[in-house]
PDB file of C-alpha atoms in Angstrom:
ATOM      1  CA  MET A1290     -27.684-119.613 -59.749  1.00  0.00           C
ATOM      2  CA  LYS A1291     -25.684-122.296 -58.003  1.00  0.00           C
ATOM      3  CA  ILE A1292     -21.995-122.173 -58.428  1.00  0.00           C
ATOM      4  CA  GLN A1293     -20.142-125.588 -58.653  1.00  0.00           C
ATOM      5  CA  ARG A1294     -16.584-126.435 -58.024  1.00  0.00           C
ATOM      6  CA  ARG A1295     -14.481-128.032 -60.557  1.00  0.00           C
ATOM      7  CA  ASN A1296     -12.110-129.545 -58.198  1.00  0.00           C
ATOM      8  CA  LYS A1297     -13.708-131.656 -55.530  1.00  0.00           C
ATOM      9  CA  ALA A1298     -11.868-133.169 -52.569  1.00  0.00           C
ATOM     10  CA  ASN A1299     -11.870-137.107 -52.773  1.00  0.00           C
ATOM     11  CA  PRO A1300     -12.532-138.408 -49.355  1.00  0.00           C
ATOM     12  CA  GLU A1301     -11.033-141.744 -49.926  1.00  0.00           C
ATOM     13  CA  PHE A1302      -7.955-142.354 -47.545  1.00  0.00           C
ATOM     14  CA  SER A1303      -5.145-144.296 -49.267  1.00  0.00           C
ATOM     15  CA  LEU A1304      -3.432-146.839 -46.863  1.00  0.00           C
ATOM     16  CA  ALA A1305      -0.069-147.098 -49.247  1.00  0.00           C
ATOM     17  CA  ALA A1306       1.226-144.026 -47.691  1.00  0.00           C
ATOM     18  CA  MET A1307       0.686-145.023 -44.414  1.00  0.00           C
ATOM     19  CA  THR A1308       2.207-148.602 -44.695  1.00  0.00           C
ATOM     20  CA  ASP A1309       5.425-146.982 -46.363  1.00  0.00           C
ATOM     21  CA  VAL A1310       5.710-144.897 -43.039  1.00  0.00           C
ATOM     22  CA  ILE A1311       5.096-147.575 -40.754  1.00  0.00           C
ATOM     23  CA  LEU A1312       7.599-149.630 -42.573  1.00  0.00           C
ATOM     24  CA  LEU A1313      10.460-146.959 -42.252  1.00  0.00           C
ATOM     25  CA  MET A1314       9.549-146.556 -38.632  1.00  0.00           C
ATOM     26  CA  LEU A1315      10.084-150.398 -38.246  1.00  0.00           C
ATOM     27  CA  ILE A1316      13.299-150.450 -39.923  1.00  0.00           C
ATOM     28  CA  PHE A1317      14.316-147.349 -38.122  1.00  0.00           C
ATOM     29  CA  PHE A1318      13.696-148.917 -34.681  1.00  0.00           C
ATOM     30  CA  MET A1319      15.075-152.320 -35.725  1.00  0.00           C
ATOM     31  CA  VAL A1320      18.373-150.767 -36.462  1.00  0.00           C
ATOM     32  CA  THR A1321      18.717-148.410 -33.565  1.00  0.00           C
ATOM     33  CA  SER A1322      17.742-151.030 -30.789  1.00  0.00           C
ATOM     34  CA  SER A1323      20.390-153.131 -31.987  1.00  0.00           C
ATOM     35  CA  ALA A1324      22.941-150.452 -31.902  1.00  0.00           C
ATOM     36  CA  ALA A1325      22.038-149.625 -28.425  1.00  0.00           C
ATOM     37  CA  ASN A1326      22.616-152.886 -27.055  1.00  0.00           C
ATOM     38  CA  GLN A1327      26.203-153.305 -27.681  1.00  0.00           C
ATOM     39  CA  SER A1328      28.187-155.726 -25.189  1.00  0.00           C
ATOM     40  CA  ALA A1329      30.152-154.270 -22.510  1.00  0.00           C
ATOM     41  CA  ILE A1330      32.332-157.024 -21.743  1.00  0.00           C
ATOM     42  CA  ASP A1331      35.699-155.301 -20.941  1.00  0.00           C
ATOM     43  CA  VAL A1332      34.612-153.004 -18.428  1.00  0.00           C
ATOM     44  CA  LYS A1333      36.210-152.257 -15.229  1.00  0.00           C
ATOM     45  CA  LEU A1334      34.186-151.328 -12.314  1.00  0.00           C
ATOM     46  CA  PRO A1335      33.685-149.434 -10.193  1.00  0.00           C
ATOM     47  CA  LYS A1336      34.877-146.059 -11.546  1.00  0.00           C
ATOM     48  CA  THR A1337      32.929-142.601 -11.799  1.00  0.00           C
ATOM     49  CA  GLY A1338      33.432-139.265 -13.119  1.00  0.00           C
ATOM     50  CA  ALA A1339      33.354-135.997 -10.928  1.00  0.00           C
ATOM     51  CA  VAL A1340      30.401-136.518  -9.044  1.00  0.00           C
ATOM     52  CA  ASP A1341      30.114-134.942  -5.776  1.00  0.00           C
ATOM     53  CA  ASP A1342      29.188-137.296  -2.930  1.00  0.00           C
ATOM     54  CA  ASN A1343      27.329-134.869  -0.296  1.00  0.00           C
ATOM     55  CA  ILE A1344      24.985-137.812   0.771  1.00  0.00           C
ATOM     56  CA  PRO A1345      26.076-138.706   4.270  1.00  0.00           C
ATOM     57  CA  ASN A1346      25.247-142.433   4.889  1.00  0.00           C
ATOM     58  CA  PRO A1347      25.483-143.358   8.543  1.00  0.00           C
ATOM     59  CA  LEU A1348      26.345-146.967   7.759  1.00  0.00           C
ATOM     60  CA  THR A1349      28.633-148.945   5.222  1.00  0.00           C
ATOM     61  CA  VAL A1350      28.445-152.491   4.210  1.00  0.00           C
ATOM     62  CA  SER A1351      31.564-153.776   2.666  1.00  0.00           C
ATOM     63  CA  ILE A1352      31.936-156.956   0.543  1.00  0.00           C
ATOM     64  CA  LYS A1353      35.361-158.456  -0.418  1.00  0.00           C
ATOM     65  CA  PRO A1354      35.591-160.970  -3.154  1.00  0.00           C
ATOM     66  CA  ASP A1355      35.527-163.844  -1.345  1.00  0.00           C
ATOM     67  CA  GLY A1356      32.177-163.185  -0.153  1.00  0.00           C
ATOM     68  CA  THR A1357      32.690-161.944   3.417  1.00  0.00           C
ATOM     69  CA  TYR A1358      30.411-158.924   4.655  1.00  0.00           C
ATOM     70  CA  TYR A1359      31.406-156.062   6.817  1.00  0.00           C
ATOM     71  CA  VAL A1360      28.847-153.592   8.674  1.00  0.00           C
ATOM     72  CA  ASP A1361      31.058-150.709   9.622  1.00  0.00           C
ATOM     73  CA  ASP A1362      34.066-152.681   9.526  1.00  0.00           C
ATOM     74  CA  GLN A1363      33.032-155.260  11.672  1.00  0.00           C
ATOM     75  CA  PRO A1364      32.594-158.978   9.968  1.00  0.00           C
ATOM     76  CA  VAL A1365      28.933-160.310   9.862  1.00  0.00           C
ATOM     77  CA  GLU A1366      27.793-163.700   8.730  1.00  0.00           C
ATOM     78  CA  ARG A1367      25.392-163.845   5.665  1.00  0.00           C
ATOM     79  CA  GLN A1368      22.599-165.127   7.702  1.00  0.00           C
ATOM     80  CA  GLN A1369      22.972-161.969  10.303  1.00  0.00           C
ATOM     81  CA  LEU A1370      23.387-159.222   7.715  1.00  0.00           C
ATOM     82  CA  GLU A1371      19.835-158.640   7.252  1.00  0.00           C
ATOM     83  CA  THR A1372      18.944-158.154  11.044  1.00  0.00           C
ATOM     84  CA  THR A1373      22.158-156.230  11.473  1.00  0.00           C
ATOM     85  CA  ILE A1374      21.387-153.661   8.896  1.00  0.00           C
ATOM     86  CA  SER A1375      17.966-153.234  10.163  1.00  0.00           C
ATOM     87  CA  ASN A1376      18.702-153.048  13.746  1.00  0.00           C
ATOM     88  CA  LYS A1377      21.416-150.264  12.880  1.00  0.00           C
ATOM     89  CA  LEU A1378      19.226-148.228  10.881  1.00  0.00           C
ATOM     90  CA  ALA A1379      15.988-148.569  13.306  1.00  0.00           C
ATOM     91  CA  ASN A1380      16.599-145.366  14.811  1.00  0.00           C
ATOM     92  CA  GLN A1381      18.028-143.473  12.012  1.00  0.00           C
ATOM     93  CA  THR A1382      16.235-140.548  10.271  1.00  0.00           C
ATOM     94  CA  ASN A1383      18.357-141.122   7.042  1.00  0.00           C
ATOM     95  CA  LYS A1384      17.599-144.629   6.322  1.00  0.00           C
ATOM     96  CA  SER A1385      20.452-145.431   3.879  1.00  0.00           C
ATOM     97  CA  PHE A1386      23.705-146.978   3.666  1.00  0.00           C
ATOM     98  CA  THR A1387      26.693-147.436   1.336  1.00  0.00           C
ATOM     99  CA  ILE A1388      27.763-150.548  -0.350  1.00  0.00           C
ATOM    100  CA  ARG A1389      31.356-150.826  -0.833  1.00  0.00           C
ATOM    101  CA  ALA A1390      32.154-153.688  -2.946  1.00  0.00           C
ATOM    102  CA  ASP A1391      35.377-154.684  -4.547  1.00  0.00           C
ATOM    103  CA  GLU A1392      35.378-154.752  -8.265  1.00  0.00           C
ATOM    104  CA  ASN A1393      36.082-158.482  -8.301  1.00  0.00           C
ATOM    105  CA  THR A1394      33.382-159.199  -6.039  1.00  0.00           C
ATOM    106  CA  MET A1395      30.355-161.427  -7.432  1.00  0.00           C
ATOM    107  CA  HIS A1396      27.262-159.857  -8.450  1.00  0.00           C
ATOM    108  CA  LYS A1397      25.574-162.181  -6.300  1.00  0.00           C
ATOM    109  CA  ASP A1398      26.813-160.966  -3.066  1.00  0.00           C
ATOM    110  CA  VAL A1399      25.927-157.224  -4.053  1.00  0.00           C
ATOM    111  CA  VAL A1400      22.544-158.098  -5.280  1.00  0.00           C
ATOM    112  CA  PHE A1401      21.877-160.234  -1.791  1.00  0.00           C
ATOM    113  CA  VAL A1402      22.592-156.493   0.070  1.00  0.00           C
ATOM    114  CA  MET A1403      20.370-154.834  -2.468  1.00  0.00           C
ATOM    115  CA  GLU A1404      17.415-157.048  -2.061  1.00  0.00           C
ATOM    116  CA  ILE A1405      17.697-156.217   1.682  1.00  0.00           C
ATOM    117  CA  ALA A1406      17.499-152.576   1.144  1.00  0.00           C
ATOM    118  CA  GLU A1407      14.573-153.232  -1.319  1.00  0.00           C
ATOM    119  CA  LYS A1408      12.657-155.163   1.377  1.00  0.00           C
ATOM    120  CA  TYR A1409      13.031-152.575   4.122  1.00  0.00           C
ATOM    121  CA  LYS A1410      12.823-149.540   1.550  1.00  0.00           C
ATOM    122  CA  PHE A1411      16.332-148.447   2.525  1.00  0.00           C
ATOM    123  CA  ASN A1412      18.199-146.091   0.148  1.00  0.00           C
ATOM    124  CA  ILE A1413      21.501-147.258  -1.077  1.00  0.00           C
ATOM    125  CA  ALA A1414      24.652-145.709  -2.379  1.00  0.00           C
ATOM    126  CA  ILE A1415      27.255-147.413  -4.368  1.00  0.00           C
ATOM    127  CA  ALA A1416      30.724-146.554  -3.665  1.00  0.00           C
ATOM    128  CA  THR A1417      33.230-145.947  -6.486  1.00  0.00           C
ATOM    129  CA  VAL A1418      36.559-144.692  -7.247  1.00  0.00           C
ATOM    130  CA  LYS A1419      36.649-141.474  -9.286  1.00  0.00           C
ATOM    131  CA  ASP A1420      38.581-142.107 -12.770  1.00  0.00           C
ATOM    132  CA  LYS A1421      41.755-139.802 -13.065  1.00  0.00           C
TER     133      LYS A1421
END
């Protein structure tokens, strides 16, 4: 004797529930992404919290607000900066240097030094002031 079930599972798939879930996820991500991209106009850089600076860098590149560069407190022309940095770090085991930029320095001057570090695969640290 064959026993038959009364309730058979329906193998059809309803897309209505999945559409609702996708729509809710879309709305959620749109709302959170717009909240995450707030403008930060009135920031004063550079400042930092309580971070220990235990990485000794043998070389320091300072940038003044007028765009003048200094390597270890010696003035260097913009055209000579790349060769000066690469020559000073050629014999070092720790190929890294610190960028000390004034908070009023233009970003293009800081990015110029960062591009030199990227070209030669040097590690960089950006000097900041601890927030009191």
